[in-house]
Amino acid sequence: METMAEYLAELVKAGLEDRKAASLPEGVSVREIVKISEENHMDYLLLGALLKTDGLSEEEKGLLREKVLGSMLFTGMQLQELKKLEERMEQAKIPCQPMKGARMKFYYPSPFLREMSDIDILIHGDFMEQAAVELEAMGYVLQQKIKHHDIYRKAPGIVVEAHRAMYDRTVDERQYAYFSDLSRAVRRKGFLYVYDFEAEDFYIYMMAHMAKHFYKRGCGIRNLVDIYVFLEKFGGEMNADYLQKQFAGLGLTAFTEHMEKLARIWLQGEPGEAFYQQLFDYMQGCGIYGKDENGIWNRFCDAQPEKGEKGRDALKRWYWFPPYEYMVLYYPWLSRNPVAGKFLLPAAWGIRAARGVVCGRGKYKREMLRQIDASQIGVRQDIYRRLQLHFH
């Protein structure tokens, strides 16, 4: 892999192994590492390792110390709040399941090595109203109800996302149905109402959640570290046949195989073709939550074979005049009568354009359309086609 990717891998491994990393290579700056770290929420892991290296200026050390200390303090507060939240739900007899980073961080050598922006917790069954009462008693204030979760905030910036469902139904019905079956969770030892997944099911959900983000907006390189850490800890004991069957049923086989291979190439030095450098570069540029402009690629790459300048023209046409199959997802009234709906497609395009102007939507996509290099269109097409995320 290229120099930056190789040095990021060195910092990740040094952080996980609690050893001193090699010094900055020529052509890589502290500021570049800090930027990547901020975008991917990896301050403690990357910058903590970088801080221990030789050859840094006092100014650089001061910057890194500030970032690492900030990460430590915030993670410490989150850990305290997570513990209180689990205990509160247990005492209130509210079945719940901490999700995503709220469990993944405990599989790292230290929970401080794996940052999270908020605390995700699934509330089982019909207990959302009761959970809301408990959260408010803990000092949290409801900020927003969106789709499948409610967002609560508490000073100084602690956020809890209370999920009523584990998966977003609007992304993929098949995975929504699969993760709506809560019977796979098991009671945590010492608790009656706090549940966790066992290793196989946690890994399946981890990859499904990663795939969802990749499909919608792209996702960052911290996900690759999660894969590496989890497989190092549990890979040898998980049921491979069970994993293979579930991933196939969810349409995630190709995605999982490519991401596991990329993690091995990046963090274990396995050889790989140029495609994986392109995939890594795309993910590094996405940042932890992806970017709005990347939302165009999933369906465009399925529909359009053109590359180069023809690909650029096709991308612009697709953005301004999306096909019926895309528009019906956002304007379901088109589907009431499929034949009539196709005749009404221009009206839906007009509504979409007007909303974009009034609400400021799509500005990042339009900026990307103006700036993207024609060759990169083919790269993105190749990435999304190989990963085979055919959600519906």
JSON list of N, CA, C and O in Angstrom, two decimals, residues 1 5 29 40-41 49 66 91 94 97 152 178 187 215 232 252 257 284 286 291 303 307 340-341 347 363 370:
[
{"chain": "A", "resi": 1, "resn": "MET", "atom": "N", "xyz": [0.83, -1.18, 0.00]},
{"chain": "A", "resi": 1, "resn": "MET", "atom": "CA", "xyz": [0.00, 0.00, 0.00]},
{"chain": "A", "resi": 1, "resn": "MET", "atom": "C", "xyz": [0.88, 1.25, 0.00]},
{"chain": "A", "resi": 1, "resn": "MET", "atom": "O", "xyz": [2.10, 1.17, 0.20]},
{"chain": "A", "resi": 5, "resn": "ALA", "atom": "N", "xyz": [-0.94, 5.03, 3.96]},
{"chain": "A", "resi": 5, "resn": "ALA", "atom": "CA", "xyz": [-1.67, 3.87, 4.46]},
{"chain": "A", "resi": 5, "resn": "ALA", "atom": "C", "xyz": [-0.78, 2.98, 5.31]},
{"chain": "A", "resi": 5, "resn": "ALA", "atom": "O", "xyz": [-1.20, 2.48, 6.36]},
{"chain": "A", "resi": 29, "resn": "SER", "atom": "N", "xyz": [3.10, 14.22, 7.31]},
{"chain": "A", "resi": 29, "resn": "SER", "atom": "CA", "xyz": [3.19, 15.24, 8.35]},
{"chain": "A", "resi": 29, "resn": "SER", "atom": "C", "xyz": [2.25, 14.94, 9.51]},
{"chain": "A", "resi": 29, "resn": "SER", "atom": "O", "xyz": [1.27, 14.20, 9.36]},
{"chain": "A", "resi": 40, "resn": "ASN", "atom": "N", "xyz": [-11.89, 10.34, 11.21]},
{"chain": "A", "resi": 40, "resn": "ASN", "atom": "CA", "xyz": [-12.26, 8.94, 11.44]},
{"chain": "A", "resi": 40, "resn": "ASN", "atom": "C", "xyz": [-12.45, 8.60, 12.91]},
{"chain": "A", "resi": 40, "resn": "ASN", "atom": "O", "xyz": [-12.60, 7.43, 13.26]},
{"chain": "A", "resi": 41, "resn": "HIS", "atom": "N", "xyz": [-12.45, 9.62, 13.79]},
{"chain": "A", "resi": 41, "resn": "HIS", "atom": "CA", "xyz": [-12.65, 9.42, 15.23]},
{"chain": "A", "resi": 41, "resn": "HIS", "atom": "C", "xyz": [-11.67, 8.38, 15.79]},
{"chain": "A", "resi": 41, "resn": "HIS", "atom": "O", "xyz": [-12.07, 7.38, 16.39]},
{"chain": "A", "resi": 49, "resn": "ALA", "atom": "N", "xyz": [-0.43, 6.88, 19.73]},
{"chain": "A", "resi": 49, "resn": "ALA", "atom": "CA", "xyz": [0.76, 6.16, 19.25]},
{"chain": "A", "resi": 49, "resn": "ALA", "atom": "C", "xyz": [1.77, 7.13, 18.65]},
{"chain": "A", "resi": 49, "resn": "ALA", "atom": "O", "xyz": [2.99, 7.00, 18.87]},
{"chain": "A", "resi": 66, "resn": "GLU", "atom": "N", "xyz": [-3.03, 17.49, 23.56]},
{"chain": "A", "resi": 66, "resn": "GLU", "atom": "CA", "xyz": [-4.36, 18.09, 23.71]},
{"chain": "A", "resi": 66, "resn": "GLU", "atom": "C", "xyz": [-5.44, 17.19, 23.11]},
{"chain": "A", "resi": 66, "resn": "GLU", "atom": "O", "xyz": [-6.49, 16.98, 23.72]},
{"chain": "A", "resi": 91, "resn": "GLN", "atom": "N", "xyz": [-32.45, -1.97, 36.77]},
{"chain": "A", "resi": 91, "resn": "GLN", "atom": "CA", "xyz": [-33.28, -1.71, 37.95]},
{"chain": "A", "resi": 91, "resn": "GLN", "atom": "C", "xyz": [-34.74, -1.44, 37.57]},
{"chain": "A", "resi": 91, "resn": "GLN", "atom": "O", "xyz": [-35.66, -1.81, 38.30]},
{"chain": "A", "resi": 94, "resn": "ILE", "atom": "N", "xyz": [-36.22, -2.88, 32.27]},
{"chain": "A", "resi": 94, "resn": "ILE", "atom": "CA", "xyz": [-36.41, -2.55, 30.85]},
{"chain": "A", "resi": 94, "resn": "ILE", "atom": "C", "xyz": [-35.41, -3.36, 30.03]},
{"chain": "A", "resi": 94, "resn": "ILE", "atom": "O", "xyz": [-34.20, -3.13, 30.11]},
{"chain": "A", "resi": 97, "resn": "GLN", "atom": "N", "xyz": [-30.27, -3.58, 25.01]},
{"chain": "A", "resi": 97, "resn": "GLN", "atom": "CA", "xyz": [-29.07, -4.17, 24.43]},
{"chain": "A", "resi": 97, "resn": "GLN", "atom": "C", "xyz": [-28.14, -3.07, 23.93]},
{"chain": "A", "resi": 97, "resn": "GLN", "atom": "O", "xyz": [-28.43, -2.44, 22.92]},
{"chain": "A", "resi": 152, "resn": "TYR", "atom": "N", "xyz": [-31.10, 11.63, 22.58]},
{"chain": "A", "resi": 152, "resn": "TYR", "atom": "CA", "xyz": [-31.09, 12.34, 23.84]},
{"chain": "A", "resi": 152, "resn": "TYR", "atom": "C", "xyz": [-29.72, 12.95, 24.07]},
{"chain": "A", "resi": 152, "resn": "TYR", "atom": "O", "xyz": [-28.69, 12.36, 23.71]},
{"chain": "A", "resi": 178, "resn": "TYR", "atom": "N", "xyz": [-34.52, -9.41, 9.47]},
{"chain": "A", "resi": 178, "resn": "TYR", "atom": "CA", "xyz": [-33.56, -10.29, 10.15]},
{"chain": "A", "resi": 178, "resn": "TYR", "atom": "C", "xyz": [-33.23, -9.75, 11.54]},
{"chain": "A", "resi": 178, "resn": "TYR", "atom": "O", "xyz": [-33.25, -10.49, 12.53]},
{"chain": "A", "resi": 187, "resn": "ARG", "atom": "N", "xyz": [-28.87, -13.00, 27.60]},
{"chain": "A", "resi": 187, "resn": "ARG", "atom": "CA", "xyz": [-28.68, -12.18, 28.79]},
{"chain": "A", "resi": 187, "resn": "ARG", "atom": "C", "xyz": [-27.20, -12.09, 29.16]},
{"chain": "A", "resi": 187, "resn": "ARG", "atom": "O", "xyz": [-26.49, -13.09, 29.14]},
{"chain": "A", "resi": 215, "resn": "TYR", "atom": "N", "xyz": [-23.24, 1.83, 1.89]},
{"chain": "A", "resi": 215, "resn": "TYR", "atom": "CA", "xyz": [-24.25, 1.94, 0.84]},
{"chain": "A", "resi": 215, "resn": "TYR", "atom": "C", "xyz": [-24.82, 3.35, 0.76]},
{"chain": "A", "resi": 215, "resn": "TYR", "atom": "O", "xyz": [-25.00, 3.90, -0.33]},
{"chain": "A", "resi": 232, "resn": "GLU", "atom": "N", "xyz": [-9.24, -10.94, 15.36]},
{"chain": "A", "resi": 232, "resn": "GLU", "atom": "CA", "xyz": [-8.10, -11.37, 16.17]},
{"chain": "A", "resi": 232, "resn": "GLU", "atom": "C", "xyz": [-8.58, -11.98, 17.49]},
{"chain": "A", "resi": 232, "resn": "GLU", "atom": "O", "xyz": [-7.99, -12.94, 17.99]},
{"chain": "A", "resi": 252, "resn": "LEU", "atom": "N", "xyz": [-24.61, -10.08, 1.95]},
{"chain": "A", "resi": 252, "resn": "LEU", "atom": "CA", "xyz": [-23.41, -9.39, 2.43]},
{"chain": "A", "resi": 252, "resn": "LEU", "atom": "C", "xyz": [-22.13, -10.19, 2.21]},
{"chain": "A", "resi": 252, "resn": "LEU", "atom": "O", "xyz": [-21.07, -9.82, 2.73]},
{"chain": "A", "resi": 257, "resn": "GLU", "atom": "N", "xyz": [-16.31, -10.26, 2.46]},
{"chain": "A", "resi": 257, "resn": "GLU", "atom": "CA", "xyz": [-15.05, -10.84, 1.98]},
{"chain": "A", "resi": 257, "resn": "GLU", "atom": "C", "xyz": [-14.06, -9.75, 1.57]},
{"chain": "A", "resi": 257, "resn": "GLU", "atom": "O", "xyz": [-12.87, -9.81, 1.91]},
{"chain": "A", "resi": 284, "resn": "GLN", "atom": "N", "xyz": [-10.87, 6.19, 3.35]},
{"chain": "A", "resi": 284, "resn": "GLN", "atom": "CA", "xyz": [-10.15, 7.20, 4.13]},
{"chain": "A", "resi": 284, "resn": "GLN", "atom": "C", "xyz": [-10.75, 8.58, 3.88]},
{"chain": "A", "resi": 284, "resn": "GLN", "atom": "O", "xyz": [-10.89, 9.39, 4.80]},
{"chain": "A", "resi": 286, "resn": "CYS", "atom": "N", "xyz": [-13.81, 9.18, 3.07]},
{"chain": "A", "resi": 286, "resn": "CYS", "atom": "CA", "xyz": [-15.20, 9.25, 3.50]},
{"chain": "A", "resi": 286, "resn": "CYS", "atom": "C", "xyz": [-15.36, 9.81, 4.91]},
{"chain": "A", "resi": 286, "resn": "CYS", "atom": "O", "xyz": [-16.37, 10.43, 5.24]},
{"chain": "A", "resi": 291, "resn": "LYS", "atom": "N", "xyz": [-20.02, 10.68, 3.47]},
{"chain": "A", "resi": 291, "resn": "LYS", "atom": "CA", "xyz": [-20.33, 12.02, 2.98]},
{"chain": "A", "resi": 291, "resn": "LYS", "atom": "C", "xyz": [-21.62, 11.98, 2.16]},
{"chain": "A", "resi": 291, "resn": "LYS", "atom": "O", "xyz": [-21.88, 11.01, 1.43]},
{"chain": "A", "resi": 303, "resn": "ALA", "atom": "N", "xyz": [-26.66, 0.92, -12.44]},
{"chain": "A", "resi": 303, "resn": "ALA", "atom": "CA", "xyz": [-27.42, 1.22, -13.65]},
{"chain": "A", "resi": 303, "resn": "ALA", "atom": "C", "xyz": [-26.57, 1.63, -14.84]},
{"chain": "A", "resi": 303, "resn": "ALA", "atom": "O", "xyz": [-26.97, 1.46, -15.99]},
{"chain": "A", "resi": 307, "resn": "LYS", "atom": "N", "xyz": [-17.92, 4.82, -18.65]},
{"chain": "A", "resi": 307, "resn": "LYS", "atom": "CA", "xyz": [-16.80, 5.33, -17.87]},
{"chain": "A", "resi": 307, "resn": "LYS", "atom": "C", "xyz": [-16.23, 6.56, -18.57]},
{"chain": "A", "resi": 307, "resn": "LYS", "atom": "O", "xyz": [-16.68, 6.96, -19.63]},
{"chain": "A", "resi": 340, "resn": "ALA", "atom": "N", "xyz": [-48.97, 4.79, -14.70]},
{"chain": "A", "resi": 340, "resn": "ALA", "atom": "CA", "xyz": [-49.19, 6.24, -14.58]},
{"chain": "A", "resi": 340, "resn": "ALA", "atom": "C", "xyz": [-48.01, 6.90, -13.89]},
{"chain": "A", "resi": 340, "resn": "ALA", "atom": "O", "xyz": [-47.65, 8.05, -14.20]},
{"chain": "A", "resi": 341, "resn": "GLY", "atom": "N", "xyz": [-47.40, 6.18, -12.93]},
{"chain": "A", "resi": 341, "resn": "GLY", "atom": "CA", "xyz": [-46.28, 6.74, -12.20]},
{"chain": "A", "resi": 341, "resn": "GLY", "atom": "C", "xyz": [-45.13, 7.12, -13.10]},
{"chain": "A", "resi": 341, "resn": "GLY", "atom": "O", "xyz": [-44.47, 8.14, -12.89]},
{"chain": "A", "resi": 347, "resn": "ALA", "atom": "N", "xyz": [-42.93, 15.23, -13.12]},
{"chain": "A", "resi": 347, "resn": "ALA", "atom": "CA", "xyz": [-43.46, 16.04, -12.02]},
{"chain": "A", "resi": 347, "resn": "ALA", "atom": "C", "xyz": [-42.66, 15.79, -10.75]},
{"chain": "A", "resi": 347, "resn": "ALA", "atom": "O", "xyz": [-42.34, 16.73, -10.00]},
{"chain": "A", "resi": 363, "resn": "LYS", "atom": "N", "xyz": [-26.45, 19.98, -2.28]},
{"chain": "A", "resi": 363, "resn": "LYS", "atom": "CA", "xyz": [-25.40, 20.90, -2.71]},
{"chain": "A", "resi": 363, "resn": "LYS", "atom": "C", "xyz": [-24.03, 20.22, -2.78]},
{"chain": "A", "resi": 363, "resn": "LYS", "atom": "O", "xyz": [-23.21, 20.54, -3.64]},
{"chain": "A", "resi": 370, "resn": "ARG", "atom": "N", "xyz": [-19.33, 18.73, -10.21]},
{"chain": "A", "resi": 370, "resn": "ARG", "atom": "CA", "xyz": [-18.51, 19.73, -10.90]},
{"chain": "A", "resi": 370, "resn": "ARG", "atom": "C", "xyz": [-17.03, 19.39, -10.82]},
{"chain": "A", "resi": 370, "resn": "ARG", "atom": "O", "xyz": [-16.26, 19.71, -11.73]}
]
